Coordinates of N, CA, C and O in Angstrom, one line a residue:
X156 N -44.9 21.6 65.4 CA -45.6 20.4 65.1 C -44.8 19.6 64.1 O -44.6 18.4 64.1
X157 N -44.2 20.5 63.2 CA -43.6 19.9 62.3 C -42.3 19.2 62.6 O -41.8 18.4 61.8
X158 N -41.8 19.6 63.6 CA -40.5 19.0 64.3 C -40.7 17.8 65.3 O -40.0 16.8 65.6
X159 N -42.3 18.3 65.7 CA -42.3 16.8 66.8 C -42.5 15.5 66.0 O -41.9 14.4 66.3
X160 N -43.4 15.7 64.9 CA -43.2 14.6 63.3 C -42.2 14.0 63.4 O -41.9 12.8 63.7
X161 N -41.6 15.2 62.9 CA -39.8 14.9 62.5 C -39.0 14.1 63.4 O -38.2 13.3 62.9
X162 N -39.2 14.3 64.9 CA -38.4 13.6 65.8 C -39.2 12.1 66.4 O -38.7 11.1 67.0
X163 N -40.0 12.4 66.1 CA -41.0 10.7 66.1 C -40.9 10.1 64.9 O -41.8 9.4 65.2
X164 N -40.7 9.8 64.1 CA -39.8 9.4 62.8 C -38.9 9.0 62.7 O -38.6 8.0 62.1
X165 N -38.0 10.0 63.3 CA -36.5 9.6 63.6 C -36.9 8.5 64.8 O -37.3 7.4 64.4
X166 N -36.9 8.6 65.6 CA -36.7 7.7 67.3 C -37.4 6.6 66.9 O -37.4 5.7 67.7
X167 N -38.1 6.2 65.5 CA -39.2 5.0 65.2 C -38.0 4.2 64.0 O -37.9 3.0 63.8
X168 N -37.1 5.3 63.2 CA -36.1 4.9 62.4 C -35.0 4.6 62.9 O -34.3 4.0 62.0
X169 N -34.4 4.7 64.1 CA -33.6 4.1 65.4 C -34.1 2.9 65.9 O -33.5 1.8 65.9
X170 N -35.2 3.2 66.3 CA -35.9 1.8 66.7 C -36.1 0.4 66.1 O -36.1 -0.6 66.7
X171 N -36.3 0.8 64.5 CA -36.4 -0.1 63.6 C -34.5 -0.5 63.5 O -34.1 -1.7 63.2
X172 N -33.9 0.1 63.5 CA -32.6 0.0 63.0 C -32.1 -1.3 64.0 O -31.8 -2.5 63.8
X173 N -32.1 -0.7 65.3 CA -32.0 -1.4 66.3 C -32.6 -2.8 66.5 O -32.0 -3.6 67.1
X174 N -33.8 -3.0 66.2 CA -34.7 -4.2 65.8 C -34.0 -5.2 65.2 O -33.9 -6.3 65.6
X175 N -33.5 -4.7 64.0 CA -33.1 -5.8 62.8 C -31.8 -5.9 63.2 O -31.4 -7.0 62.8
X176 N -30.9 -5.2 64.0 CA -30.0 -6.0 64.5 C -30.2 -7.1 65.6 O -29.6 -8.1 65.8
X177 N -31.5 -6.5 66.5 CA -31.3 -7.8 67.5 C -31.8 -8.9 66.7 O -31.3 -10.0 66.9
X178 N -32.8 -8.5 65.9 CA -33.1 -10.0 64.7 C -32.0 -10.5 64.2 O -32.1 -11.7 63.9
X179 N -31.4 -10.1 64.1 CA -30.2 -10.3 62.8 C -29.1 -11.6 64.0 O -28.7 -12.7 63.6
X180 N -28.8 -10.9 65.5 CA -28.4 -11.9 66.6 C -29.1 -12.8 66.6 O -28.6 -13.8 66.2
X181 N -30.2 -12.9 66.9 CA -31.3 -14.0 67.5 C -31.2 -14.9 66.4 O -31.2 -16.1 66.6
X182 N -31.0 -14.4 64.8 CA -31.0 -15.6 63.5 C -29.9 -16.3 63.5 O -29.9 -17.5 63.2
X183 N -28.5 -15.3 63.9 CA -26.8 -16.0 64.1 C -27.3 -17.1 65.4 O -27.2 -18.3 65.2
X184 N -27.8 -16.7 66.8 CA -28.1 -17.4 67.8 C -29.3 -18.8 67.5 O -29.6 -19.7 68.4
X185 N -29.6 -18.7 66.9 CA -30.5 -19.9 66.4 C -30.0 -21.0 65.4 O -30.3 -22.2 65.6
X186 N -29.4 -20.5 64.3 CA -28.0 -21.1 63.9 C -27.1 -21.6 64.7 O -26.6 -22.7 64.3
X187 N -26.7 -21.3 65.7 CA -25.5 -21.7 66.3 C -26.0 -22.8 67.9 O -25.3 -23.3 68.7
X188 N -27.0 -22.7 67.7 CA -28.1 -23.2 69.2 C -28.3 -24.6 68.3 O -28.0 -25.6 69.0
X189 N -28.7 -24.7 67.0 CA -29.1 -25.8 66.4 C -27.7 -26.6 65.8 O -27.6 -27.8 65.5
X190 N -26.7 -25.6 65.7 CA -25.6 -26.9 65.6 C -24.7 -27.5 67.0 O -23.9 -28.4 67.2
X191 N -25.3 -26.6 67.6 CA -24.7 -27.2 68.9 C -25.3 -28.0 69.0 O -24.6 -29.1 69.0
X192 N -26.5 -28.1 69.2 CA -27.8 -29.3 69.6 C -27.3 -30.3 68.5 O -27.9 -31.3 68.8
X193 N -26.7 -30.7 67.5 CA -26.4 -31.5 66.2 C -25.4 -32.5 66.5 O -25.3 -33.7 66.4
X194 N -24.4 -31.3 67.1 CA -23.2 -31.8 67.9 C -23.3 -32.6 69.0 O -22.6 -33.5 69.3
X195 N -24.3 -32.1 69.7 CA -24.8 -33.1 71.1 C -25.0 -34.1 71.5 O -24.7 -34.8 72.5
X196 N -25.9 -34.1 70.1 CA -26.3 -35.8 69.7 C -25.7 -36.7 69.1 O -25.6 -37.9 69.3
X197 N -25.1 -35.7 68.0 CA -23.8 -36.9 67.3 C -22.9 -37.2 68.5 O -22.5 -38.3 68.3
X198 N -22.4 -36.8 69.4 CA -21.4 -36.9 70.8 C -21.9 -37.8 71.2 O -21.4 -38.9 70.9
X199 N -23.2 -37.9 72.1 CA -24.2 -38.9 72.4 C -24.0 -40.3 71.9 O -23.7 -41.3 72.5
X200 N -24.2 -40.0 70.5 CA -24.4 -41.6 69.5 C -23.2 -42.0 69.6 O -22.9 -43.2 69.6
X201 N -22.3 -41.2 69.7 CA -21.0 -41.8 69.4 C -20.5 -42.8 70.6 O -20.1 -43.9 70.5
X202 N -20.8 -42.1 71.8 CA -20.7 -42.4 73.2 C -21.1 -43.7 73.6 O -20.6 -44.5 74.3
X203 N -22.6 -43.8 72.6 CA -23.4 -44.9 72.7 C -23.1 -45.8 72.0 O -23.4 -47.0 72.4
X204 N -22.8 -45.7 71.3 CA -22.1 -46.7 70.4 C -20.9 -47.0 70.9 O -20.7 -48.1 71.3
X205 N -19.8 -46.1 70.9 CA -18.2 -46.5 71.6 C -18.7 -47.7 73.1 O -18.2 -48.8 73.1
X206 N -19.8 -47.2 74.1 CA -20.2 -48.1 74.9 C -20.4 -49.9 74.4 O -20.0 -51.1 74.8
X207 N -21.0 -49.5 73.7 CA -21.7 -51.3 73.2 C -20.3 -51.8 72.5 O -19.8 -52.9 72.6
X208 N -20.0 -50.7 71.8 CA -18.3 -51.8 71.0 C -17.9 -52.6 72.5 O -18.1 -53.8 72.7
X209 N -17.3 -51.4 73.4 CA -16.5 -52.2 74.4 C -16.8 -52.9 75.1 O -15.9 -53.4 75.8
X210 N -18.4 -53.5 75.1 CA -18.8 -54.4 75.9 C -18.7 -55.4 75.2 O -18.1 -56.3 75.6
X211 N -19.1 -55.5 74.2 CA -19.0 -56.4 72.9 C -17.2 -57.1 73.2 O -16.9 -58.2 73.6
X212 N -16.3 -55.8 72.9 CA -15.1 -56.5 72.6 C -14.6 -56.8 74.2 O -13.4 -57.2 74.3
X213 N -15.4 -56.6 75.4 CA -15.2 -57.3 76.7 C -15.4 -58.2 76.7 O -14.5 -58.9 77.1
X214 N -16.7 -59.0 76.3 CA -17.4 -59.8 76.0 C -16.4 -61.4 75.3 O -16.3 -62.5 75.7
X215 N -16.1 -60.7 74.5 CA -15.2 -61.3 73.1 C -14.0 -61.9 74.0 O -13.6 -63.1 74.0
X216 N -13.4 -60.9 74.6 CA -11.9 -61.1 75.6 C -12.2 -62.2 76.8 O -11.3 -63.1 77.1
X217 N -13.6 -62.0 77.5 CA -13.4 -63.3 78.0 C -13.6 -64.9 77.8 O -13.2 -65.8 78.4
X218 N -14.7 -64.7 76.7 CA -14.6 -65.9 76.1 C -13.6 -66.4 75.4 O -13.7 -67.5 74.9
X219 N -12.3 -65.6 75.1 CA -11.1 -66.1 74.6 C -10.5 -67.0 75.8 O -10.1 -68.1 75.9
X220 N -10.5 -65.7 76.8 CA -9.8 -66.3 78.0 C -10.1 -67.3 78.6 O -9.4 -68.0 79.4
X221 N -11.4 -67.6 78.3 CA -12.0 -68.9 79.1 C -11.3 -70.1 77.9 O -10.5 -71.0 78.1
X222 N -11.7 -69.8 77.2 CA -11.4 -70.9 75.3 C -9.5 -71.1 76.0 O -9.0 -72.3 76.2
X223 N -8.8 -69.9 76.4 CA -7.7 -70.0 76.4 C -6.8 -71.0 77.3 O -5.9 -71.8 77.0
X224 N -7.8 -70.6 78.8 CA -7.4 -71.2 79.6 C -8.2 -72.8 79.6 O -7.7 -73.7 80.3
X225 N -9.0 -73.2 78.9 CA -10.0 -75.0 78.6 C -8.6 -75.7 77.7 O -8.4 -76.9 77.8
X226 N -7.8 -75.0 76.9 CA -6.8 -75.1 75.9 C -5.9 -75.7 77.0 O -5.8 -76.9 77.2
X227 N -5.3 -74.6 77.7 CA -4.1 -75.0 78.3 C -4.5 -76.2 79.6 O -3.6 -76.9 80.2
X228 N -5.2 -76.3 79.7 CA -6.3 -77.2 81.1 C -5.7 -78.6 79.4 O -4.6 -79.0 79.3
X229 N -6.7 -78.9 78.7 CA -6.4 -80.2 78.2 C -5.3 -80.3 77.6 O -5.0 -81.4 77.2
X230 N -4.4 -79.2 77.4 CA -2.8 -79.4 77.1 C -1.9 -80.2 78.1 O -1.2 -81.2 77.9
X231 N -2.2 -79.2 79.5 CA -1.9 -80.1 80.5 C -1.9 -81.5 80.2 O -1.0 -82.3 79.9
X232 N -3.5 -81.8 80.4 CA -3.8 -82.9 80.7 C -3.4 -84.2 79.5 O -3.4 -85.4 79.5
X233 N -3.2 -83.4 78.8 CA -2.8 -84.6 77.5 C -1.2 -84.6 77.9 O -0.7 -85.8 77.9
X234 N -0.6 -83.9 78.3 CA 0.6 -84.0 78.1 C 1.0 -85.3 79.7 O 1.6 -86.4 79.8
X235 N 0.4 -84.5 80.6 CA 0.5 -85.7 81.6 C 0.3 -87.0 81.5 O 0.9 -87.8 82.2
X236 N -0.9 -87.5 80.5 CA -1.2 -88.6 80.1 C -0.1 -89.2 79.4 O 0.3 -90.4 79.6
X237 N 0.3 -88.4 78.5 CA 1.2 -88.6 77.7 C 2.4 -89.5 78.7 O 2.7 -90.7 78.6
X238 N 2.8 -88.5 79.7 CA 3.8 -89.1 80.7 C 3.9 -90.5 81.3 O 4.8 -91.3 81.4
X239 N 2.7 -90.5 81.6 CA 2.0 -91.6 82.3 C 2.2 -93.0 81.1 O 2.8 -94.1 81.3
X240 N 1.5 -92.6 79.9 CA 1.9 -94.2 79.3 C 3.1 -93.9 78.8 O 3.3 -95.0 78.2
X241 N 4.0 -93.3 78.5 CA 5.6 -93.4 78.5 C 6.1 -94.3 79.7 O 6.4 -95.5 79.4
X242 N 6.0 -93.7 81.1 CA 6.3 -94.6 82.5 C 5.7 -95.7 82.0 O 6.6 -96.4 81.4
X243 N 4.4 -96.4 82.0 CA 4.4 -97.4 82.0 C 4.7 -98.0 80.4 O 4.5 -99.2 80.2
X244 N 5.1 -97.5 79.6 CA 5.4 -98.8 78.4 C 6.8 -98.9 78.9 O 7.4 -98.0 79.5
X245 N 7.2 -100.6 78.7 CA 8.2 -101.2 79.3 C 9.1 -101.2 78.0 O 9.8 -102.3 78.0
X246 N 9.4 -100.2 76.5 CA 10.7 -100.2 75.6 C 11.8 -99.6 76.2 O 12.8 -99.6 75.5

């Protein structure tokens, strides 16, 4: 009797031992589950954000380009004019 005690005590102090290490994983795995998830989202935001800059500075690039090319359009055109009353002044 006194041995079967003894050996159910033991296999219950194994048991327990074994417990608190899988607790002890599951607290490291819970930790490391929530900074992943931290990381996720900050990646996310970042993503989301890098998104809008580039549309923004797409955005930006063609209204230069259009500004660029209205520039060179009345450059032209001033300069041709220009030509034009040169030809006709008679100095």
């Amino acid at each position: 009797m006194d041995e079967m005690v003894s050996y159910i005590f033991r296999s219950m102090r194994s048991s327990e031992l074994t417990l608190r290490g899988v607790k002890r994983v599951l607290k490291n795995q819970a930790r490391r589950n929530r900074n992943f998830k931290r990381f996720a989202w900050l990646t996310v935001g970042y993503l989301v954000i890098s998104e809008i800059n580039r549309s923004l500075m797409e955005k930006k690039i063609k209204e230069l380009d259009e500004e660029i090319k209205k520039l060179k359009q009345e450059e032209g055109e001033s300069q041709c004019n220009d030509r034009l009353s040169d030809d006709l002044d008679p100095q």
